[in-house]
CSV table of C-alpha atoms in Angstrom, one decimal:
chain,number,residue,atom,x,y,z
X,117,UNK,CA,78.1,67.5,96.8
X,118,UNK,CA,78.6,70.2,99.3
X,119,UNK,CA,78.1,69.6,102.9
X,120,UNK,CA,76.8,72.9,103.7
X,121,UNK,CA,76.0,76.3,102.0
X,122,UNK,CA,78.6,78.9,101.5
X,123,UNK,CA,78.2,82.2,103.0
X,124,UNK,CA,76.4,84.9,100.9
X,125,UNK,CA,77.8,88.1,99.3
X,126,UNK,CA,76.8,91.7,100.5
X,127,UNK,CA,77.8,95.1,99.6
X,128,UNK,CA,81.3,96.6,100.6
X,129,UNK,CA,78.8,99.9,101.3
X,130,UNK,CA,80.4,103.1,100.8
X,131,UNK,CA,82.6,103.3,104.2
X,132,UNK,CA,84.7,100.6,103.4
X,133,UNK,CA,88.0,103.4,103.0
X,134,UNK,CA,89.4,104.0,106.6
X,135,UNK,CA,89.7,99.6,106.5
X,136,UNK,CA,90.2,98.5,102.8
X,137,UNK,CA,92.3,101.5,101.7
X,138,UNK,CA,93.1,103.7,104.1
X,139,UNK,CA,96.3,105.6,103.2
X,140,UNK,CA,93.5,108.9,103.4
X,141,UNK,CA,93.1,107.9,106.9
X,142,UNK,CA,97.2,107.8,107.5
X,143,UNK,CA,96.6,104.3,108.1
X,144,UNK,CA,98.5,101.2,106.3
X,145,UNK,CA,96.8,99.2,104.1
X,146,UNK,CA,97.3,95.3,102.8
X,147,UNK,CA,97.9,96.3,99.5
X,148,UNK,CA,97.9,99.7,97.3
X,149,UNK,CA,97.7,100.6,93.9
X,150,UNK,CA,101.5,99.9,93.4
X,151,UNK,CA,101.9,96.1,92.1
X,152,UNK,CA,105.4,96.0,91.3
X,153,UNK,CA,108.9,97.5,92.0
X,154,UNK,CA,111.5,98.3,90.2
X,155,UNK,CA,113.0,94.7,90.1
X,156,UNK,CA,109.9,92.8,88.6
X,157,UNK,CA,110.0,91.2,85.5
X,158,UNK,CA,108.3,92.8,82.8
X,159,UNK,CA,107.3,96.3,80.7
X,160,UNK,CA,106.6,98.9,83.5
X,161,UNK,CA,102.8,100.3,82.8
X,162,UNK,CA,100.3,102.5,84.2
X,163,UNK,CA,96.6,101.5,84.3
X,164,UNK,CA,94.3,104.1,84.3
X,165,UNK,CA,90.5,104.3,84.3
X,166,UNK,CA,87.2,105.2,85.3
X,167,UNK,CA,84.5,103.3,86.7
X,168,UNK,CA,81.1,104.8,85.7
X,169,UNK,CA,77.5,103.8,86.3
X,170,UNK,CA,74.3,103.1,84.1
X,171,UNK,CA,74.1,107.2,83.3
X,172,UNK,CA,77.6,107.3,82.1
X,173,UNK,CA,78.5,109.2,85.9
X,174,UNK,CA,81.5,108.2,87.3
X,175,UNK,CA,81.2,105.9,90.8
X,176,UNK,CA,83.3,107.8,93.2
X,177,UNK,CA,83.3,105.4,95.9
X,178,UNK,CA,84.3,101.7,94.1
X,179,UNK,CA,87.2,99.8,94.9
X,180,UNK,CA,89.0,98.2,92.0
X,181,UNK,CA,91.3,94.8,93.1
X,182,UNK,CA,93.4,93.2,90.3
X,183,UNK,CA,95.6,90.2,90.1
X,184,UNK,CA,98.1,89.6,87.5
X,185,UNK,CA,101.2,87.5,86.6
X,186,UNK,CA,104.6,89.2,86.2
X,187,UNK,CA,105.8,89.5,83.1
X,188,UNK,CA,107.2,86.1,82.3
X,189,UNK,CA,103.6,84.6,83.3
X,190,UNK,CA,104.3,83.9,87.1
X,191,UNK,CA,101.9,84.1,89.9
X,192,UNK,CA,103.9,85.3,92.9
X,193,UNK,CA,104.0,82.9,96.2
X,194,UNK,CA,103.5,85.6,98.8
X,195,UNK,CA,102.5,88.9,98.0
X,196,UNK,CA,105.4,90.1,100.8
X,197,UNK,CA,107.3,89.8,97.3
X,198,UNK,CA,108.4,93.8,97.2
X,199,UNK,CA,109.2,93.0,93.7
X,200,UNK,CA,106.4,92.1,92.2
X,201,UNK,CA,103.3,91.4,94.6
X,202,UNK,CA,100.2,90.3,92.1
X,203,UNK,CA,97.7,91.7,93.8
X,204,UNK,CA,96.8,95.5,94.3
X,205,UNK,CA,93.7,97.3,95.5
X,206,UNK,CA,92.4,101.5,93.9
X,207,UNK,CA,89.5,103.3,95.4
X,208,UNK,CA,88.4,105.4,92.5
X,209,UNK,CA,88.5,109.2,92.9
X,210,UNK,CA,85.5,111.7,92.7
X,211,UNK,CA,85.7,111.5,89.3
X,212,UNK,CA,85.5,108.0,89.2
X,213,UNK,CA,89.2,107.6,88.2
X,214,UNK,CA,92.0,104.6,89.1
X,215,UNK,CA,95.3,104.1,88.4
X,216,UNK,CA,98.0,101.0,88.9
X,217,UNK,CA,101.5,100.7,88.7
X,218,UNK,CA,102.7,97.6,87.3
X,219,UNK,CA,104.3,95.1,84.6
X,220,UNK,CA,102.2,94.2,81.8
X,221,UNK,CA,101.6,90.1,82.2
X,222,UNK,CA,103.2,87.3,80.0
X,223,UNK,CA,100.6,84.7,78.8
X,224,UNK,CA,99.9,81.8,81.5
X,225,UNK,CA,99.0,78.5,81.2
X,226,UNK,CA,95.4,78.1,80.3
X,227,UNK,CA,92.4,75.2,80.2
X,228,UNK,CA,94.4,72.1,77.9
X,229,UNK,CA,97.2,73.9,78.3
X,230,UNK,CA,97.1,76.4,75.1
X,231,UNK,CA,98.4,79.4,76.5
X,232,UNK,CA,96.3,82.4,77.5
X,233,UNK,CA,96.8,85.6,76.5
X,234,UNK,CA,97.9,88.6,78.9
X,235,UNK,CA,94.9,89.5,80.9
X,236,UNK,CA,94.6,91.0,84.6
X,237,UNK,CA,91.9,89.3,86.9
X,238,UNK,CA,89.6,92.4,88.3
X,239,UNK,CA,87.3,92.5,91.0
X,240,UNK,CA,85.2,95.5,91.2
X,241,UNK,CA,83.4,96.5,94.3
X,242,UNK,CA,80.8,99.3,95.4
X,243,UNK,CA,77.7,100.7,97.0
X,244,UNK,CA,75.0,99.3,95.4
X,245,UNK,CA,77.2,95.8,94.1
X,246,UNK,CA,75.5,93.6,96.2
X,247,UNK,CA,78.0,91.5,94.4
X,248,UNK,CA,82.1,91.6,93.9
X,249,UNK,CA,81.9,91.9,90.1
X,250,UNK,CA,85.1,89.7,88.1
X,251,UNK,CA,85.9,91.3,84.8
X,252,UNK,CA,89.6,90.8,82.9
X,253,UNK,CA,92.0,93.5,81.6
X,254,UNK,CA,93.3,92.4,77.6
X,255,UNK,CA,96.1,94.3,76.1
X,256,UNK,CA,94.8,95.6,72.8
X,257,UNK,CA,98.6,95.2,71.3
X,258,UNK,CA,98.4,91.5,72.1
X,259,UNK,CA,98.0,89.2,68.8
X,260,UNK,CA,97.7,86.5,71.0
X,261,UNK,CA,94.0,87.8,72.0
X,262,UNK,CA,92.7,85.9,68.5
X,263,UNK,CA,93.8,82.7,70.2
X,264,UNK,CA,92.3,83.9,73.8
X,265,UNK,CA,90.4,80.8,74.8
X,266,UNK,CA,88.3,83.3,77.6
X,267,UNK,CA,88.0,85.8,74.8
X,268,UNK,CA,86.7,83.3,72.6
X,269,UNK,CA,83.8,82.8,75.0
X,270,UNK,CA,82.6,86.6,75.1
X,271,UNK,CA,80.2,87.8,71.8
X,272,UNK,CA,82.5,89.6,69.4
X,273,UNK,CA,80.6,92.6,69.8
X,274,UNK,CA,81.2,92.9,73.9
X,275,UNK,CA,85.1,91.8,73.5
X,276,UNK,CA,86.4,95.7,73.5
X,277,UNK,CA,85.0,96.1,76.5
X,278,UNK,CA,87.9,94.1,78.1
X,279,UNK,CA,90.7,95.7,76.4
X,280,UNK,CA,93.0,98.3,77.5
X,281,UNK,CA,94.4,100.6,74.7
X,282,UNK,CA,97.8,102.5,74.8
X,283,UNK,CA,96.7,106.1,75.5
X,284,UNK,CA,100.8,107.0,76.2
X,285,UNK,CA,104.0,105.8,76.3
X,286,UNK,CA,103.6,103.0,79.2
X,287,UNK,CA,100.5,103.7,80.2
X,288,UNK,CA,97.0,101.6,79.0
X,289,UNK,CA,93.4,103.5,80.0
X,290,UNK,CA,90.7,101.0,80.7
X,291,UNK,CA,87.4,101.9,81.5
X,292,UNK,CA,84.7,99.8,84.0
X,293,UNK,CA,81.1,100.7,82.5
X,294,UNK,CA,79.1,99.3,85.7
X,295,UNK,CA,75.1,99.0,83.1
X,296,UNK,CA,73.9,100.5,79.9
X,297,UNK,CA,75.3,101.2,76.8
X,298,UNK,CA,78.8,99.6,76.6
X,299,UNK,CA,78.7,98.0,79.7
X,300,UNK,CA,81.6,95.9,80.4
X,301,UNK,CA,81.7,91.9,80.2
X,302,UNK,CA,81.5,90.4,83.8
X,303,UNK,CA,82.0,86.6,84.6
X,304,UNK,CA,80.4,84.4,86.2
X,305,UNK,CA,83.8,82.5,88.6
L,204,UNK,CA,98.3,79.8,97.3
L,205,UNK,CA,96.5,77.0,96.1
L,206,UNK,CA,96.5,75.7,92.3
L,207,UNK,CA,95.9,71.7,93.1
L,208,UNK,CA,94.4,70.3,89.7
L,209,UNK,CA,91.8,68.0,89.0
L,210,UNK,CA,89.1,69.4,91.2
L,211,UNK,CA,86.8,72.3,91.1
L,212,UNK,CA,85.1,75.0,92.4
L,213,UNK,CA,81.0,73.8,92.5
L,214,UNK,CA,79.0,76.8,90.6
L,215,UNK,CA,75.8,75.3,92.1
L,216,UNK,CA,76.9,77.4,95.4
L,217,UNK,CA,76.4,80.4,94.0
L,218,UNK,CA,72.4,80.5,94.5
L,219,UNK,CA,73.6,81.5,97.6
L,220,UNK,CA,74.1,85.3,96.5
L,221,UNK,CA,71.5,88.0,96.1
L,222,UNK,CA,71.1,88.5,92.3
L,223,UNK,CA,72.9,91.8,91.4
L,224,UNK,CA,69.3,93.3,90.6
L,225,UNK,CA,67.7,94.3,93.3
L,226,UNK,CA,65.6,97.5,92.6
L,227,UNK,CA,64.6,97.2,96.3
L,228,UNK,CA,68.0,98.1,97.0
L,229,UNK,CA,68.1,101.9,95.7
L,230,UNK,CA,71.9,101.9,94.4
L,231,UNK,CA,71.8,98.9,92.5
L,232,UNK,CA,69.7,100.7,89.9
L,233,UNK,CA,72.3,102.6,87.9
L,234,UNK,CA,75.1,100.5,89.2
L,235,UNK,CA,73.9,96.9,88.6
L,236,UNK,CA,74.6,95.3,85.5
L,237,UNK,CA,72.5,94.1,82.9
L,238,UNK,CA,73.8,92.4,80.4
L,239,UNK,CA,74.1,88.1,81.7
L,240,UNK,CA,77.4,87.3,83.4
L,241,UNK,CA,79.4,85.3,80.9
L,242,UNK,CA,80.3,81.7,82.2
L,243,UNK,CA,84.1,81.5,82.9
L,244,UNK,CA,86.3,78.0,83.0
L,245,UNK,CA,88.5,78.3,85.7
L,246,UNK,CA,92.4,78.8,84.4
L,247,UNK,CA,95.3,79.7,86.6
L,248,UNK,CA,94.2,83.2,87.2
L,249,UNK,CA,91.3,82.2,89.2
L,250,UNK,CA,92.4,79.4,90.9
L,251,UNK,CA,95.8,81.2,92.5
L,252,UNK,CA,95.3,83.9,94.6
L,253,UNK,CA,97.2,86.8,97.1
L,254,UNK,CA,98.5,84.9,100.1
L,255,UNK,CA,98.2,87.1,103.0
L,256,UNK,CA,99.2,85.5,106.0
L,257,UNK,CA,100.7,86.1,109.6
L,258,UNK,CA,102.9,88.8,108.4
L,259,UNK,CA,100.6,90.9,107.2
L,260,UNK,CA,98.8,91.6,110.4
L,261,UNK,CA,100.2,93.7,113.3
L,262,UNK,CA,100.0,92.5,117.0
L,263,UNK,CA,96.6,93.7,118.3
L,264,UNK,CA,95.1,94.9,115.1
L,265,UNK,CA,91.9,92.4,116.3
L,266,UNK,CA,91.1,94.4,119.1
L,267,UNK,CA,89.5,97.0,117.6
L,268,UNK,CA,89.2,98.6,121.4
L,269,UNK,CA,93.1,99.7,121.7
L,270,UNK,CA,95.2,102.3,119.5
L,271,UNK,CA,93.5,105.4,121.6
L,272,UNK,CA,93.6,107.5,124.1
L,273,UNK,CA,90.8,105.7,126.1
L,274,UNK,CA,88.3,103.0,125.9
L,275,UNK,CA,85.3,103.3,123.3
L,276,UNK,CA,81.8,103.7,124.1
L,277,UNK,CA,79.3,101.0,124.1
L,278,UNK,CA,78.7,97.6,124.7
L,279,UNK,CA,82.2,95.2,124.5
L,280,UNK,CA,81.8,92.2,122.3
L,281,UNK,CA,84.2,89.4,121.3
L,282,UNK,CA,83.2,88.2,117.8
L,283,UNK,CA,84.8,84.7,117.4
L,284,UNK,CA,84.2,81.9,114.5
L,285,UNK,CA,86.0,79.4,112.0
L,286,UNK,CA,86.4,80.2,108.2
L,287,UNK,CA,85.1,76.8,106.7
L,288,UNK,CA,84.8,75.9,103.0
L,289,UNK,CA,81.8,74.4,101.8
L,290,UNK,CA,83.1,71.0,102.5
L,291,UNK,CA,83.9,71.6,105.8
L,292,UNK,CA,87.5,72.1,105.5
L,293,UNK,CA,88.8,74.8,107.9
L,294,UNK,CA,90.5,77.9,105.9
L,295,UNK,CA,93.7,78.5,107.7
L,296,UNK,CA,95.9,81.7,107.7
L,297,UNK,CA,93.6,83.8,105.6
L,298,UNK,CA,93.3,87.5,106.4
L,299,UNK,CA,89.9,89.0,107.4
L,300,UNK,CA,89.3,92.7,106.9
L,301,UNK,CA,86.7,94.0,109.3
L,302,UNK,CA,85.1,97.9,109.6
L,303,UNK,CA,82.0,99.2,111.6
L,304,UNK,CA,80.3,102.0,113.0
L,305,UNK,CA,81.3,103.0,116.1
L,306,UNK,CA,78.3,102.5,119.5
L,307,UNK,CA,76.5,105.6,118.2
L,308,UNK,CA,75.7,104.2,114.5
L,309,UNK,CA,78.4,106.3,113.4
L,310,UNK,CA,81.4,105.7,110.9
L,311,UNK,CA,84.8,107.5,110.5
L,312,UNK,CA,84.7,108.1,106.5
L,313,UNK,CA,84.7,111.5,105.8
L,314,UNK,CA,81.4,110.7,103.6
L,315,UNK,CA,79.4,109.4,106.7
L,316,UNK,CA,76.7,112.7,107.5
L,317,UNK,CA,75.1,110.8,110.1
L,318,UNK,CA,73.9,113.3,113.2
L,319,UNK,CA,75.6,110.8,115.5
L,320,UNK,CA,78.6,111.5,117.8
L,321,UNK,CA,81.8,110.2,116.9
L,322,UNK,CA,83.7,108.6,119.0
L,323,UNK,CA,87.2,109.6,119.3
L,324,UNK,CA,88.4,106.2,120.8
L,325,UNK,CA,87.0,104.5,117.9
L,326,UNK,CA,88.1,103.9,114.2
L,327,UNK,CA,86.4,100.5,113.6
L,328,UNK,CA,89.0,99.0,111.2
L,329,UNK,CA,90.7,95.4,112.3
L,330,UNK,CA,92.6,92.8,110.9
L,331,UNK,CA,93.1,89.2,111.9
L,332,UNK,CA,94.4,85.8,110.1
L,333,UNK,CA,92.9,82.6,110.9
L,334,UNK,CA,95.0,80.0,112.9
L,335,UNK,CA,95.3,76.3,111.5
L,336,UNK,CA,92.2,75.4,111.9
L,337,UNK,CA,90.2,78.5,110.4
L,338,UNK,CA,89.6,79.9,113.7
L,339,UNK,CA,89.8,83.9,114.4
L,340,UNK,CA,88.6,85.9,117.5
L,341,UNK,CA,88.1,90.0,117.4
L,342,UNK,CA,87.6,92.0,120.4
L,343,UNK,CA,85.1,95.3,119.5
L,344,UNK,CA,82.3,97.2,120.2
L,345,UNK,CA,78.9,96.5,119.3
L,346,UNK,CA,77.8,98.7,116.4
L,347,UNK,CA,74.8,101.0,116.3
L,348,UNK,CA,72.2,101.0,113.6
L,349,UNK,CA,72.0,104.2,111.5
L,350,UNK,CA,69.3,105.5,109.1
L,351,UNK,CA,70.2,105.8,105.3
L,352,UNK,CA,68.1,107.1,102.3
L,353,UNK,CA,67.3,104.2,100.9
L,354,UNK,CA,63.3,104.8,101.5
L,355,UNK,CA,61.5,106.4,103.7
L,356,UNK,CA,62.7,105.9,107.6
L,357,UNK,CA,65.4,103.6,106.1
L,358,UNK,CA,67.8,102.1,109.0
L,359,UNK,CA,70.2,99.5,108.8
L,360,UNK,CA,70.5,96.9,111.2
L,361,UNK,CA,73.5,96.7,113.4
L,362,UNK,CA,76.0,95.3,111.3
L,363,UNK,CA,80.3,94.1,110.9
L,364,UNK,CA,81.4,94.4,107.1
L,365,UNK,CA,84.2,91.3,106.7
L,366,UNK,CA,86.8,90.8,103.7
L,367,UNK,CA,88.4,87.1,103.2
L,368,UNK,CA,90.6,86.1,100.3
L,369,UNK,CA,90.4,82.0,101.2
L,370,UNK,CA,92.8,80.6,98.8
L,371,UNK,CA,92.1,82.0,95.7
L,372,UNK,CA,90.8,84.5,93.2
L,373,UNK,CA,87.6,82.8,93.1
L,374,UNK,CA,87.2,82.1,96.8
L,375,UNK,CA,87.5,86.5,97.4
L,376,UNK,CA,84.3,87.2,99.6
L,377,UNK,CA,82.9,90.6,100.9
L,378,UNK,CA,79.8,90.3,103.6
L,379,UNK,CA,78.1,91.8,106.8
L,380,UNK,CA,77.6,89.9,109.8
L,381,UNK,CA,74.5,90.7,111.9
L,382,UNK,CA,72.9,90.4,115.7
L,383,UNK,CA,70.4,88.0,116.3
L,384,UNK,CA,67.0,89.5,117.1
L,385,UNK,CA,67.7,92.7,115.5
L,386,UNK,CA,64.3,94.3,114.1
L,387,UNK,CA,65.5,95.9,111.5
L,388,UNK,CA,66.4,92.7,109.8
L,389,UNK,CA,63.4,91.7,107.9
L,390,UNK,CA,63.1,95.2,106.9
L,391,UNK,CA,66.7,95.6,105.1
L,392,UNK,CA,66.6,95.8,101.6
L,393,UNK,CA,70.7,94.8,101.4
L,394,UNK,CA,69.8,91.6,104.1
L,395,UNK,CA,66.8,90.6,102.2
L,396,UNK,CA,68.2,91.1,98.8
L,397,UNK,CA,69.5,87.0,99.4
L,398,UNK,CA,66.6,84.9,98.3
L,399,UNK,CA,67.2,81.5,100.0
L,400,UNK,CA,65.9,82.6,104.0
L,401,UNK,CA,68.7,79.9,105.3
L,402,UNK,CA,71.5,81.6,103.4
L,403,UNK,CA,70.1,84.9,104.2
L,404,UNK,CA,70.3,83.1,108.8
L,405,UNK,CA,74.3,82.2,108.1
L,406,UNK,CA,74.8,86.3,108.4
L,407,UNK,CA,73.5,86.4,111.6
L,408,UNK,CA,75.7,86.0,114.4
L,409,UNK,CA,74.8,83.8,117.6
L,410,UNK,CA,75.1,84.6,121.2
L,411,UNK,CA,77.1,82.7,122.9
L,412,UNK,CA,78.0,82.1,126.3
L,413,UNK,CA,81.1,80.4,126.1
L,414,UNK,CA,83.0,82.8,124.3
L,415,UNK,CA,81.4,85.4,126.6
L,416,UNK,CA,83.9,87.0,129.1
L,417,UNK,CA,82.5,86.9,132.8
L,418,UNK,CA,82.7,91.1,133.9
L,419,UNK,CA,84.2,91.6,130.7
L,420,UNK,CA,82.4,91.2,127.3
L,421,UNK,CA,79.6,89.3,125.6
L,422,UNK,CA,80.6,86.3,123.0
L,423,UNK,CA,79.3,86.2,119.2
L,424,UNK,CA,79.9,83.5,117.1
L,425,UNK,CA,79.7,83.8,113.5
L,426,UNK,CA,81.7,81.6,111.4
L,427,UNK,CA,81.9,82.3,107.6
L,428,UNK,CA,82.0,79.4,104.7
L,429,UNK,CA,83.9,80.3,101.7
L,430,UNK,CA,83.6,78.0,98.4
L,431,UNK,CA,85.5,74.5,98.3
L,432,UNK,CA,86.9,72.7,95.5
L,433,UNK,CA,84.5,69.2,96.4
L,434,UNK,CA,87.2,67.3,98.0
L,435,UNK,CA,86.2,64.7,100.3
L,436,UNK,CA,84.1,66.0,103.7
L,437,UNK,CA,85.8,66.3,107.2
L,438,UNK,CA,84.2,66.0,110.5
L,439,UNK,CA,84.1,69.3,111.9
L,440,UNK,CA,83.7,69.3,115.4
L,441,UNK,CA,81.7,72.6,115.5
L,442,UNK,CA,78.6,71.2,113.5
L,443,UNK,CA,78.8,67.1,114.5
């Protein structure tokens, strides 16, 4: 039973730049789009995307956050980890667009201990989300996303909407459709 | 980093949040989903997290009136509290994010059209980590209201944007903290978006004299609770 209520959620408005990501602003940020060095363990990939609202316009003033294991499935201890850091943080572009640098994930442990699949946690943030929004990134190349216990949860018919697809050599393009036709599985966490 | 097994995050604590749909709100109508969230058991993605701690903040980057030329305008505050989590557990050595307008209402992004002055000893961005027992202190000016389009004569009340982690992927929590007395509160569509009236009261700072700095600056506490995995209660000295 909690003792006392948690403190609510409001939007991260649209000024949140010059703080949360800031490199416009000649200023250093906690964390870019850039999630792992050379030296991490894993396939090097490029995440690209767009988030887009309920007309199918693109939201040019969203932060994206994602956090990943490395390639053999590890979470890292401290993100001061140059090699692989977990965690990374995209303001989308006018047009809407993000991109990250990273390793695509091994499978981590999931509830009984059956494996997970390769997924990205994503937080999505925005004008107008009074809300952080969690969503997950699946590798469409990825057998193991038949035996996805989280997968398994999502109706068959909304499951595409968390999977990235190889557009390129190395590089996966995922989409974030905010409402309306397509719109993209978020969780409850 | 926490991944501790065996005890979980409460989902009741969520009725704390505004619903995402808020038509009152302007932008959450082509933004906002839809379609029902989709109920997710916690696995090791959730329940590990980024650790940022002491060494990713620089020395001063909680006073947010250094770093220029000269002092900024307006009326100097000190903004101090604990990060607790629901059980009354202090969060230590978590990073808060905060931004603001500057005295004048106004903010720094390039997007921000307000006819307000800027102030060119004032960006409004600070960090700070919370010591070992979830306290954190920011020195700062207090920020203006401004007018938006919301609706008609839209203005929103004076207000601090904050960004925690807490310990995990599920614990990650963006909010606003506001003044007491400010009467533009109960006609904020973003502040009144949260249902329950004593959730909506915990993001409204109090005055407080002790923290207040005599010839100096006026003291605001706001302390910010972040979701717990239902271990057993502490006494927390703050709320006894």
């Amino acid at each position: 039973m909690a003792e006392r209520g948690i403190t609510p959620s409001q939007t991260v408005g649209p000024f949140f730049a010059y703080c949360l990501t800031p490199e416009a602003y000649d200023a250093r940020g906690i964390a870019g789009n850039e999630i792992a060095g050379p030296d991490a363990a894993g396939q090097r990939i490029h995440i690209e995307g767009r988030v887009l609202d309920g007309a199918g316009e693109p939201v040019p003033d969203a932060m994206v956050e994602i956090w990943q294991a490395d390639g053999e499935g590890r979470y890292p201890e401290a993100p001061g980890n140059a090699a692989f850091r977990g965690f990374g943080r995209a303001e989308t572009d006018v047009d809407g667009r993000f991109v990250f640098v990273t390793v695509k994930p091994g499978p981590v442990p999931g509830p009984d201990g059956a494996p997970q699949a390769p997924h990205i946690g994503v937080s999505v943030f925005a004008r107008g989300l009074l809300n952080r929004l969690a969503t997950r990134i699946y590798f469409a190349d990825e057998p193991a996303n038949e035996g996805d216990p989280v997968l398994a949860l999502v109706p068959a018919d909304r499951r595409e909407t968390l999977i990235a697809r190889a557009v390129s050599q190395g590089v996966y393009g995922y989409d974030v459709r905010l409402q309306g036709e397509g719109e993209t599985v978020f969780f409850e966490i | 980093m926490s991944q501790t097994p065996g005890r979980a995050y409460p989902r009741e604590s969520l009725a704390a949040h505004p619903p995402n749909d808020a038509p009152a709100y302007a932008s959450t109508r082509l933004r906002a989903p839809r379609r029902p969230l989709v109920i997710l058991p916690h696995t090791l993605t959730e329940l590990t997290g980024p650790a940022y701690g002491h060494d990713s903040v620089a020395e001063g980057e909680n006073d947010l009136t250094l770093g220029h030329a000269g002092a900024p305008l307006g009326e100097r505050i000190i903004v101090t509290g604990r990060v607790l989590d629901e059980d009354g557990r202090p969060v230590p050595h978590t990073l808060l994010e905060i931004w603001q307008a500057n005295a004048a209402g106004r903010y720094i992004h390039v997007n921000d059209r307000h006819d307000a002055p800027i102030d060119p000893n004032f960006t409004g961005a600070g960090r700070v980590v919370t010591d070992a027992s979830g306290g954190y202190a920011f020195t700062t000016i207090k920020p203006g209201a401004y007018p938006w389009r919301n609706h008609h004569n839209a203005w929103r009340p004076a207000h601090i944007h904050f960004s925690l982690f807490g310990p995990s992927f599920v614990t990650r929590l963006v909010t606003q903290m506001y003044f007491p007395g400010d009467p533009l509160l109960g006609l904020d569509p973003i502040w009144q978006s949260i249902p329950d009236a004593r959730a909506r009261e915990r993001l409204v700072s109090s005055f407080d004299i002790e923290t207040t700095k005599p010839e100096w600056a006026l003291g605001y506490r706001f302390d910010i609770v972040l979701r717990g995995r239902g271990a057993t209660p502490m006494e927390d000295p703050h709320h006894g």
